[in-house]
mmCIF file of C-alpha atoms in Angstrom:
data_model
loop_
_atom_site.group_PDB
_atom_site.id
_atom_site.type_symbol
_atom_site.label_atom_id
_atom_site.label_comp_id
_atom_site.label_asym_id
_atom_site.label_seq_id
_atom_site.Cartn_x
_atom_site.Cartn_y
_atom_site.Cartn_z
ATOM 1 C CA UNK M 683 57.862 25.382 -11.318
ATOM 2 C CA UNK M 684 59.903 28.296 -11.842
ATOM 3 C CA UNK M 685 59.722 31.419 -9.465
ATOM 4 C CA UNK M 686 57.206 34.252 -10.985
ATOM 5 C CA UNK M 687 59.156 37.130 -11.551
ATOM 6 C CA UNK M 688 57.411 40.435 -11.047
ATOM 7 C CA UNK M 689 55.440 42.061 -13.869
ATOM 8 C CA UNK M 690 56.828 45.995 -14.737
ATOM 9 C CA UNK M 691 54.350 47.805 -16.066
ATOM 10 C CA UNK M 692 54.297 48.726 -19.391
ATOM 11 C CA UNK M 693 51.930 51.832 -19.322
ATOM 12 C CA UNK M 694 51.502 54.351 -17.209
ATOM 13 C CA UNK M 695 49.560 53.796 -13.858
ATOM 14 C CA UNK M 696 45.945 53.025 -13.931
ATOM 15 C CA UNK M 697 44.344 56.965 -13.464
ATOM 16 C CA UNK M 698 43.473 56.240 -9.913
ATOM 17 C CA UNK M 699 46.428 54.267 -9.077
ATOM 18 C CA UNK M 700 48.507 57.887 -10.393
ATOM 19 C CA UNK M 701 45.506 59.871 -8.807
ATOM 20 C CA UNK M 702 46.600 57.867 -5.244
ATOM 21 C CA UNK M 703 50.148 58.437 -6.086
ATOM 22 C CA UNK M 704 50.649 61.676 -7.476
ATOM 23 C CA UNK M 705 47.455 63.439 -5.968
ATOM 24 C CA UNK M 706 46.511 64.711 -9.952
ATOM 25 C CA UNK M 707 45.909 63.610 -13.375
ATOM 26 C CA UNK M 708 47.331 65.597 -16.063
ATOM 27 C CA UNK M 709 47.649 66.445 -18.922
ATOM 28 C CA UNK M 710 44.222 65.258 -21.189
ATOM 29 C CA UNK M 711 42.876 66.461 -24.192
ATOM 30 C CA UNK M 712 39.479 66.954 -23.264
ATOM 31 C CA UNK M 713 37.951 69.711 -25.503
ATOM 32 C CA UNK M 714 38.603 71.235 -29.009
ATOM 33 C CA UNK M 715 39.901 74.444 -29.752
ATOM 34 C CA UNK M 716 36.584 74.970 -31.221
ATOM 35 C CA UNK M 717 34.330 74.173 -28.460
ATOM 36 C CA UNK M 718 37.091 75.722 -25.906
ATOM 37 C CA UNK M 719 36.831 78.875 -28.133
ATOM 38 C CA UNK M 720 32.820 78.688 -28.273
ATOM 39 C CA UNK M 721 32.663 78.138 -24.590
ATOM 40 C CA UNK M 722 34.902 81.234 -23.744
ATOM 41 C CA UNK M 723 32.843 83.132 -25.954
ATOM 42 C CA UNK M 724 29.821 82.542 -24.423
ATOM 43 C CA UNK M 725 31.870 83.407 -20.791
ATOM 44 C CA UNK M 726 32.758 86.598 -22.051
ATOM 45 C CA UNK M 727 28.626 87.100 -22.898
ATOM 46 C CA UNK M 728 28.233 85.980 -19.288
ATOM 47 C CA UNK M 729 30.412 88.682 -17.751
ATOM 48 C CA UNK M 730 29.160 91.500 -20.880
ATOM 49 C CA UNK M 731 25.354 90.280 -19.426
ATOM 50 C CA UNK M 732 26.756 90.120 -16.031
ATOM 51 C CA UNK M 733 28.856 93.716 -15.360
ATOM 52 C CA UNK M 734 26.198 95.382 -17.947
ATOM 53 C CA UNK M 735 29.568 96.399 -19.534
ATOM 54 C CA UNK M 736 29.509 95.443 -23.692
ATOM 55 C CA UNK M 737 33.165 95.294 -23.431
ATOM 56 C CA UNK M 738 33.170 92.994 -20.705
ATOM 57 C CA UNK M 739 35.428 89.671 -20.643
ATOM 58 C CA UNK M 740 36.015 86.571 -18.478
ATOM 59 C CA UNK M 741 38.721 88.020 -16.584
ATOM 60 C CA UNK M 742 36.450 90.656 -15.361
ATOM 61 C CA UNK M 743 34.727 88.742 -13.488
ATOM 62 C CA UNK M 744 34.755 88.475 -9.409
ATOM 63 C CA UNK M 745 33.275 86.978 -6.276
ATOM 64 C CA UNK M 746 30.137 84.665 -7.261
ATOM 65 C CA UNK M 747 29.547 86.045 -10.569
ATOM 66 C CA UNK M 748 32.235 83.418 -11.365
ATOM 67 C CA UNK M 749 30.498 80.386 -9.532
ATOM 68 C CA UNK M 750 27.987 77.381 -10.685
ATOM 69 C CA UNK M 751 27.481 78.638 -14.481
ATOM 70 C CA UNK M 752 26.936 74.926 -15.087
ATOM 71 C CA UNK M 753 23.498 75.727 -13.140
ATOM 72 C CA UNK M 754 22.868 78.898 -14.945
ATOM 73 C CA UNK M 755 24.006 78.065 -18.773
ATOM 74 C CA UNK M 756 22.960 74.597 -21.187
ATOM 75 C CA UNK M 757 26.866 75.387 -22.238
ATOM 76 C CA UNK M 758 28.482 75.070 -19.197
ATOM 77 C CA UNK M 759 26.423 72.086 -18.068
ATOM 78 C CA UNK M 760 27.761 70.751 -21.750
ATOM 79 C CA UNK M 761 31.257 71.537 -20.673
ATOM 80 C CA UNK M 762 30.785 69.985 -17.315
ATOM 81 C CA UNK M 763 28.927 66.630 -18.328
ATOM 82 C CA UNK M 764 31.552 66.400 -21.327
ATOM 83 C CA UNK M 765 31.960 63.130 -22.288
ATOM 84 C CA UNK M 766 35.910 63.324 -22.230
ATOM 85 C CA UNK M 767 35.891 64.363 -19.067
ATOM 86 C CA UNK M 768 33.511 62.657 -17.144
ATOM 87 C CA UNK M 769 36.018 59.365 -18.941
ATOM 88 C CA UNK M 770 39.073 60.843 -17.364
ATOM 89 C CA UNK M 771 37.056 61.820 -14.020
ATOM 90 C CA UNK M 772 35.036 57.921 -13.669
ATOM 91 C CA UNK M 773 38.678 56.338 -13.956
ATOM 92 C CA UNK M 774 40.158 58.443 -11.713
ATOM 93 C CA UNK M 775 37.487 57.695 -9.170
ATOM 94 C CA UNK M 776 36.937 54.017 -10.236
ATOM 95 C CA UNK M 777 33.356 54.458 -10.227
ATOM 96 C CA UNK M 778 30.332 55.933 -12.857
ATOM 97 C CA UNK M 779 28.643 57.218 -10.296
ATOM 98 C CA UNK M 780 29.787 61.255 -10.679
ATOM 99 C CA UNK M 781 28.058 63.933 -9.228
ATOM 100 C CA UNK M 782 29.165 67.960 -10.535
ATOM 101 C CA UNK M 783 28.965 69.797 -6.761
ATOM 102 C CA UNK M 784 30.417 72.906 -7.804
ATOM 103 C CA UNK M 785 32.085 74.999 -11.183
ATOM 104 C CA UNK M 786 33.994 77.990 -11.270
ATOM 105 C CA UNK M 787 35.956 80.326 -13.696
ATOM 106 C CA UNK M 788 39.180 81.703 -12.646
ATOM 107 C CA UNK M 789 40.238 83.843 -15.368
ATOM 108 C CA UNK M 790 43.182 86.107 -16.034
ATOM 109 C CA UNK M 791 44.135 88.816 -18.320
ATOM 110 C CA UNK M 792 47.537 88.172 -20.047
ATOM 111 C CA UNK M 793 50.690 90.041 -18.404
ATOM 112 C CA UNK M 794 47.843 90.124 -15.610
ATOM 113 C CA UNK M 795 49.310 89.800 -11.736
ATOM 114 C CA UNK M 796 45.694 88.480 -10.856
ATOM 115 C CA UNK M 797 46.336 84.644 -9.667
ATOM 116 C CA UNK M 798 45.403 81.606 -7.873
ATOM 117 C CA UNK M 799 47.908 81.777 -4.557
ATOM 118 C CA UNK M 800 49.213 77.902 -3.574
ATOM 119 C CA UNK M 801 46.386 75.897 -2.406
ATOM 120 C CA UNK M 802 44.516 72.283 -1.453
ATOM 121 C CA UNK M 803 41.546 72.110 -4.038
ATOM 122 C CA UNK M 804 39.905 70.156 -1.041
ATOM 123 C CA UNK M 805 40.349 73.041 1.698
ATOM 124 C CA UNK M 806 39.249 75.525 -0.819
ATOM 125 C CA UNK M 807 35.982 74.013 -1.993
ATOM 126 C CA UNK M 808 35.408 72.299 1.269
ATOM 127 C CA UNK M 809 35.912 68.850 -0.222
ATOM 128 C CA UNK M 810 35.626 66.542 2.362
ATOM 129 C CA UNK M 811 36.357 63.568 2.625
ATOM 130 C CA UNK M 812 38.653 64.605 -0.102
ATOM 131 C CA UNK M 813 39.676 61.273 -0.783
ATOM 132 C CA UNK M 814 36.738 60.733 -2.766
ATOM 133 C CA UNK M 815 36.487 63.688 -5.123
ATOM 134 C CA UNK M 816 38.530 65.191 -7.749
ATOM 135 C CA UNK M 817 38.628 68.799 -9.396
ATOM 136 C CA UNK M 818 38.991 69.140 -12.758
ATOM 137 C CA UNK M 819 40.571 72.442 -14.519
ATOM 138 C CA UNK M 820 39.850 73.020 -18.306
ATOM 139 C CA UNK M 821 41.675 75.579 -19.685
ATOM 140 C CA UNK M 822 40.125 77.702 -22.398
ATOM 141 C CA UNK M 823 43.062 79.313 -24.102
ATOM 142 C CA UNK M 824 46.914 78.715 -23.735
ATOM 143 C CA UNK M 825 48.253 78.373 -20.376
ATOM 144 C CA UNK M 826 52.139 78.046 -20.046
ATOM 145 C CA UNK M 827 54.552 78.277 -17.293
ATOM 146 C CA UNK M 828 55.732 81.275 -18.513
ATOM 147 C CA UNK M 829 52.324 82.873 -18.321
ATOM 148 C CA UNK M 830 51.752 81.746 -14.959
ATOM 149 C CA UNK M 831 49.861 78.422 -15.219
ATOM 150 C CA UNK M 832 48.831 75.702 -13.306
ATOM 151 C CA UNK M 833 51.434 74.014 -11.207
ATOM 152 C CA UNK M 834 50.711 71.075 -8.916
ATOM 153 C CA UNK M 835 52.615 69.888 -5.619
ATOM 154 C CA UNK M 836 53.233 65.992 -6.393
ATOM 155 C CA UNK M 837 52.079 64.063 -3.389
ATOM 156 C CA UNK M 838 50.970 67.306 -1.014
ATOM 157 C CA UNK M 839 47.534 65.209 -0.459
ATOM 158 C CA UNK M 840 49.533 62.237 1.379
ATOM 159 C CA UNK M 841 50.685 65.115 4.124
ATOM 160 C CA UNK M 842 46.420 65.592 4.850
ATOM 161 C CA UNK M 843 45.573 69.196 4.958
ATOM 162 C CA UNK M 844 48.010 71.721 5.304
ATOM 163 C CA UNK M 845 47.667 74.450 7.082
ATOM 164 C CA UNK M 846 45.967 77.393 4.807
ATOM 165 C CA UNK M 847 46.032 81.551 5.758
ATOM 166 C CA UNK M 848 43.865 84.139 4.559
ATOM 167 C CA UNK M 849 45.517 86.289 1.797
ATOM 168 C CA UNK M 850 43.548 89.280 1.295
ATOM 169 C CA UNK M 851 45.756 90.292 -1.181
ATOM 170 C CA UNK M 852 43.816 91.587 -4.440
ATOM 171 C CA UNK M 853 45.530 89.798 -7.054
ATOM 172 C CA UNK M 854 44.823 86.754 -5.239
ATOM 173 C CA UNK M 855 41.542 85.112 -6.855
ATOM 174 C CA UNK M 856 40.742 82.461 -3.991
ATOM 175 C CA UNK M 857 41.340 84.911 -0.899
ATOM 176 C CA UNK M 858 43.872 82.704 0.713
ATOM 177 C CA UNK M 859 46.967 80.249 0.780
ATOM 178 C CA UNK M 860 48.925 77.807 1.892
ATOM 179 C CA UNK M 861 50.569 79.215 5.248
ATOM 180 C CA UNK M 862 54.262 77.565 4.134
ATOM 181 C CA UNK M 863 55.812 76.353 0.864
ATOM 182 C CA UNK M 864 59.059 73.823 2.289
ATOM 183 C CA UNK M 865 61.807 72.900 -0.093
ATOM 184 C CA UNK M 866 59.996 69.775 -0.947
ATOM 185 C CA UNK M 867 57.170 71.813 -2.515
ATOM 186 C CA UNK M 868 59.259 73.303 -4.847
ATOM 187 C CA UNK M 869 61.189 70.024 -5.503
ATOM 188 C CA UNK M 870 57.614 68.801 -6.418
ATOM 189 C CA UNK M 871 56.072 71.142 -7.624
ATOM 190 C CA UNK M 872 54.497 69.985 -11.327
ATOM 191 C CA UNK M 873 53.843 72.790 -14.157
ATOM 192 C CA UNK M 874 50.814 71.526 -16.505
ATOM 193 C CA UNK M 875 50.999 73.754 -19.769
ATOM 194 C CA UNK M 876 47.983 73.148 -21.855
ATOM 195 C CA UNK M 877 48.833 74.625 -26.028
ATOM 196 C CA UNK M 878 46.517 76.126 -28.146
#
């Protein structure tokens, strides 16, 4: 019988095989422009409602008046319980069994310097055990490196959590950061650009 001779895949990774791997999942077209566009409308009603400013936006928005709207708001639970995502987020995690703990908007103006400083989703939200959970980010309009968008550090989840500093700086949306960004963080670091 002649030796087996090892299979290459032919796809990409299983979603939590490159979850394991790779510590994220990305890109996925999870949303329409339509419903994205519906959804930030009714975020920018949230933070009008919200500030009592008519004028108000999405960016506007601070502190907990950006947390849970999937509790407050049919539209954000619709956005959370989506059935695209919860698909992407069940593979990921190899099991139905999904429970939403948390949802928040971090918004920015365009040319804005407001932004999220380098983090661990898990240290931030107080995921723990993080090896068991997954955030999900769905962007609402165009997001490109150039605009300062999401960028992820391949593989920073095999190094367990790194050590995180407060960062009172204003611009800073989450209030703190990782304490050191090495070489290999920038040699891994992973821009997701999501096009309108």
């Amino acid at each position: 019988e002649p030796a087996m001779k090892r299979q290459r895949l032919a796809s990409p990774l299983p979603p939590a095989l490159q979850l394991a791997r790779d510590g994220f999942l990305a890109p996925f077209d999870v949303i329409s422009a339509e419903e994205a566009s519906a959804a930030l409308s009714r975020l920018d009603t949230h933070a009008a409602a919200t500030l009592g400013v008519a004028t108000a936006q999405a960016e506007d928005l601070d502190g907990e008046q950006r947390f849970k709207l999937h509790v407050l708001y049919p539209w954000a639970a619709n956005l959370v319980k989506h059935p695209k995502l919860l698909a992407v987020v069940r593979a990921a995690l190899g099991t139905d069994d999904v429970l939403v703990w948390f949802s928040e908007v971090n918004a920015k103006a365009p040319l804005s310097d407001r932004h999220a400083a380098p983090h661990q989703d898990g240290i931030y939200a107080s995921l723990a055990p993080n090896d068991v959970v997954v955030t999900a980010w769905l962007a609402l309009t165009e997001s490109t490196t150039d605009m300062g968008g999401l960028v992820f550090q391949r593989g920073s989840h095999l190094r367990g959590q790194l050590p995180h500093q407060v960062d009172d700086e204003a611009e800073n949306m989450i209030g703190f950061c990782r304490s050191e960004l090495g070489e290999q963080d920038v040699k891994e670091a992973v821009p997701v650009e999501h096009l309108a």
